[in-house]
Amino acid sequence: MKKLIFYSAMLFILAVVAYKLFFYFDRKSEQEAILKNEAVTRLSDEELAKIEEGDFILRRGFGFFSDYISKELNSGTIDVTHAGIIIKHNDSLYVVHSLSSDVTNIDGLQAQPIGDFLKYSFPNKIIITRAKNCDKDMGAKISQLAQKYLAMHIPFDHKGNFDDDEKFFCTEMIWKILEKDLHCVSLPTEAEARKKFFFSMSPMYDTKYFDIKINQYDIENK
């Protein structure tokens, strides 16, 4: 019995060490890619001028974990891996988004100047979407709700429980605002279909729910 407990403890420790090492090397890989691409402009002045508060920004991130998301949670040629909500503060654009403490110093919701957010994106792999029938008033409401949750310091949803509103992964916050707060979209309700929907990036650029304001993948594929 003692041997069983010992071996179980050792396996647990090894699993934790492997987990930590994975994200250590993932962050290292990400930082190297950021430095390599730091001189590349991600959004032109013309593209930035198209953005309004309450829009959603999708990016294809760097690192091993992003590589997995890009392949498994998308469809077609698009391979975005992360999403956030654009807000305005003192006439400057910021992105409110949720990240795990495994990849950042803050666990959960945080706000970044859009320029800093874009540093973590592959060049020419950015999409900006806007909710269907979204006018300036609705955009302002989306922005206000994002800032409300930011002020609440909502932590990251490590377990992926998409119907638990106490924690958010990146797209979970967006769908919470659109489905439950503003009631402007109808999402799947059956358990398996809902799970498949939430554990995918594809709905975030589905024209059933969004107007595509900027799609750099269109430029890439011309």
XYZ file of C-alpha atoms in Angstrom:
222
model
C 0.000 0.000 0.000
C 2.843 2.385 0.897
C 4.530 1.631 -2.446
C 1.285 2.358 -4.292
C 0.936 5.728 -2.534
C 4.592 6.529 -3.233
C 4.358 5.686 -6.935
C 1.074 7.582 -7.257
C 2.670 10.631 -5.641
C 5.683 10.389 -7.946
C 3.475 10.113 -11.024
C 1.515 13.158 -9.889
C 4.706 15.170 -9.344
C 6.061 14.138 -12.737
C 2.783 15.128 -14.395
C 2.882 18.568 -12.744
C 6.527 19.071 -13.738
C 5.774 18.039 -17.346
C 2.802 20.423 -17.426
C 4.895 23.333 -16.130
C 7.747 22.539 -18.528
C 5.371 22.486 -21.487
C 4.119 25.993 -20.763
C 7.630 27.226 -19.925
C 8.887 26.205 -23.370
C 5.636 27.409 -24.940
C 6.169 30.909 -23.527
C 9.815 30.826 -24.575
C 8.816 29.910 -28.128
C 6.202 32.674 -28.103
C 8.688 35.318 -26.946
C 11.164 34.336 -29.645
C 8.459 34.686 -32.301
C 7.399 38.082 -30.925
C 10.961 39.404 -31.179
C 11.328 38.000 -34.688
C 8.166 39.785 -35.860
C 8.238 42.945 -33.731
C 8.985 45.244 -36.680
C 6.020 43.969 -38.722
C 2.903 46.176 -38.799
C -0.144 44.054 -37.936
C -2.953 46.525 -38.737
C -2.569 49.457 -41.116
C -3.893 52.931 -40.294
C -6.689 52.289 -42.787
C -7.654 49.062 -41.014
C -7.472 50.667 -37.558
C -9.838 53.410 -38.764
C -12.501 50.755 -39.463
C -12.555 49.529 -35.865
C -15.258 50.583 -33.401
C -15.694 49.841 -29.709
C -17.575 46.610 -29.166
C -15.910 44.933 -32.144
C -14.215 41.569 -31.674
C -10.610 40.891 -32.599
C -9.305 37.432 -33.504
C -5.630 36.595 -33.838
C -3.442 33.604 -34.638
C -1.010 33.384 -31.729
C 2.480 31.949 -31.376
C 3.572 28.885 -29.429
C 2.848 25.156 -29.241
C -0.545 25.540 -27.561
C -1.678 27.984 -30.240
C -0.474 25.520 -32.884
C -2.867 22.940 -31.458
C -5.829 25.336 -31.325
C -5.126 26.583 -34.851
C -5.409 23.077 -36.289
C -8.134 21.537 -34.133
C -10.616 24.352 -33.460
C -10.956 26.022 -36.877
C -12.261 25.283 -40.332
C -10.911 25.973 -43.811
C -7.851 28.194 -44.212
C -8.528 30.319 -41.121
C -6.495 29.319 -38.051
C -7.149 31.961 -35.357
C -6.447 30.958 -31.762
C -7.545 33.806 -29.494
C -10.245 36.483 -29.253
C -10.991 39.676 -27.350
C -13.328 42.657 -27.216
C -12.205 46.090 -28.370
C -12.927 49.029 -26.074
C -11.988 52.695 -26.152
C -10.285 54.516 -23.299
C -9.187 58.153 -23.677
C -9.689 57.785 -27.443
C -7.244 54.856 -27.579
C -8.131 51.280 -28.496
C -7.688 48.493 -25.950
C -8.517 44.795 -25.986
C -10.238 43.074 -23.068
C -9.456 39.371 -23.150
C -9.020 36.349 -20.906
C -5.768 34.406 -20.590
C -4.557 31.619 -18.324
C -1.836 32.257 -15.747
C 0.068 29.491 -17.554
C 0.785 31.934 -20.378
C 0.627 35.359 -18.712
C 1.198 37.021 -15.358
C -2.522 37.698 -14.867
C -5.029 34.860 -14.602
C -8.236 35.815 -16.378
C -9.529 39.098 -17.725
C -7.070 41.829 -18.575
C -6.920 44.899 -20.840
C -4.077 45.623 -23.244
C -3.456 48.476 -25.661
C -4.311 47.069 -29.064
C -0.684 47.459 -30.197
C 0.519 45.194 -27.378
C -2.228 42.664 -28.118
C -1.189 42.559 -31.771
C 2.447 41.801 -30.952
C 1.294 38.308 -30.019
C -0.238 37.694 -33.451
C 1.194 36.224 -36.618
C 1.326 38.921 -39.313
C -1.612 38.808 -41.754
C -3.621 36.516 -39.483
C -6.055 38.947 -37.863
C -9.828 39.202 -38.213
C -12.111 41.939 -36.871
C -15.803 41.071 -36.553
C -18.900 42.962 -35.456
C -22.112 41.444 -34.126
C -24.946 41.368 -36.653
C -27.116 44.500 -36.623
C -24.701 46.143 -34.187
C -25.060 49.933 -34.136
C -22.993 52.349 -32.045
C -25.316 51.977 -29.046
C -24.976 48.207 -29.050
C -21.223 48.476 -29.546
C -21.063 50.744 -26.499
C -23.068 48.211 -24.459
C -20.696 45.392 -25.454
C -17.750 47.563 -24.458
C -19.367 48.494 -21.129
C -20.078 44.856 -20.293
C -16.504 43.855 -21.122
C -15.255 46.590 -18.785
C -17.733 45.513 -16.102
C -16.362 41.952 -16.146
C -12.815 43.277 -16.272
C -13.478 45.283 -13.082
C -14.835 42.101 -11.460
C -11.468 40.386 -12.069
C -13.154 37.322 -13.592
C -10.578 34.488 -13.537
C -9.710 32.200 -16.442
C -11.918 29.151 -16.959
C -9.319 26.382 -16.737
C -11.990 23.641 -16.727
C -13.812 24.919 -19.805
C -17.205 25.009 -18.094
C -18.848 27.308 -20.634
C -22.124 27.720 -18.724
C -20.416 28.755 -15.488
C -20.420 32.551 -15.579
C -17.956 32.861 -12.687
C -14.969 32.160 -14.966
C -14.256 32.832 -18.665
C -12.005 31.533 -21.397
C -11.577 34.010 -24.246
C -14.594 33.316 -26.469
C -16.781 32.367 -23.496
C -16.948 36.014 -22.383
C -18.009 37.114 -25.867
C -20.816 34.578 -26.118
C -21.917 35.353 -22.536
C -22.397 38.999 -23.492
C -24.157 38.290 -26.782
C -26.346 35.383 -25.650
C -27.123 35.999 -21.984
C -26.653 39.729 -21.445
C -27.865 41.278 -24.695
C -29.995 38.352 -25.955
C -29.013 39.115 -29.548
C -27.970 35.612 -30.636
C -29.532 32.161 -30.362
C -26.964 29.442 -29.652
C -27.340 25.651 -29.531
C -29.053 24.408 -26.376
C -28.593 20.634 -26.714
C -25.638 19.577 -24.552
C -23.379 17.984 -27.177
C -24.056 20.622 -29.835
C -23.448 23.379 -27.298
C -20.149 21.815 -26.229
C -19.013 21.518 -29.853
C -19.998 25.146 -30.472
C -18.144 26.594 -27.489
C -15.009 24.506 -28.010
C -14.432 25.928 -31.478
C -13.093 29.161 -32.921
C -15.123 28.813 -36.130
C -18.347 30.416 -34.803
C -16.363 33.580 -34.044
C -16.085 34.313 -37.766
C -19.390 32.735 -38.839
C -21.379 35.286 -40.865
C -24.550 33.948 -39.256
C -23.510 35.824 -36.112
C -21.035 38.459 -37.294
C -20.211 40.916 -40.025
C -16.558 40.618 -41.022
C -15.002 44.093 -40.973
C -11.374 43.055 -41.587
C -10.192 39.675 -42.794
C -6.472 39.465 -43.457
C -6.865 35.856 -44.534
C -8.671 37.136 -47.639
C -5.590 39.214 -48.480
C -3.292 36.263 -47.771
C -5.171 33.936 -50.096
C -5.483 36.297 -53.079
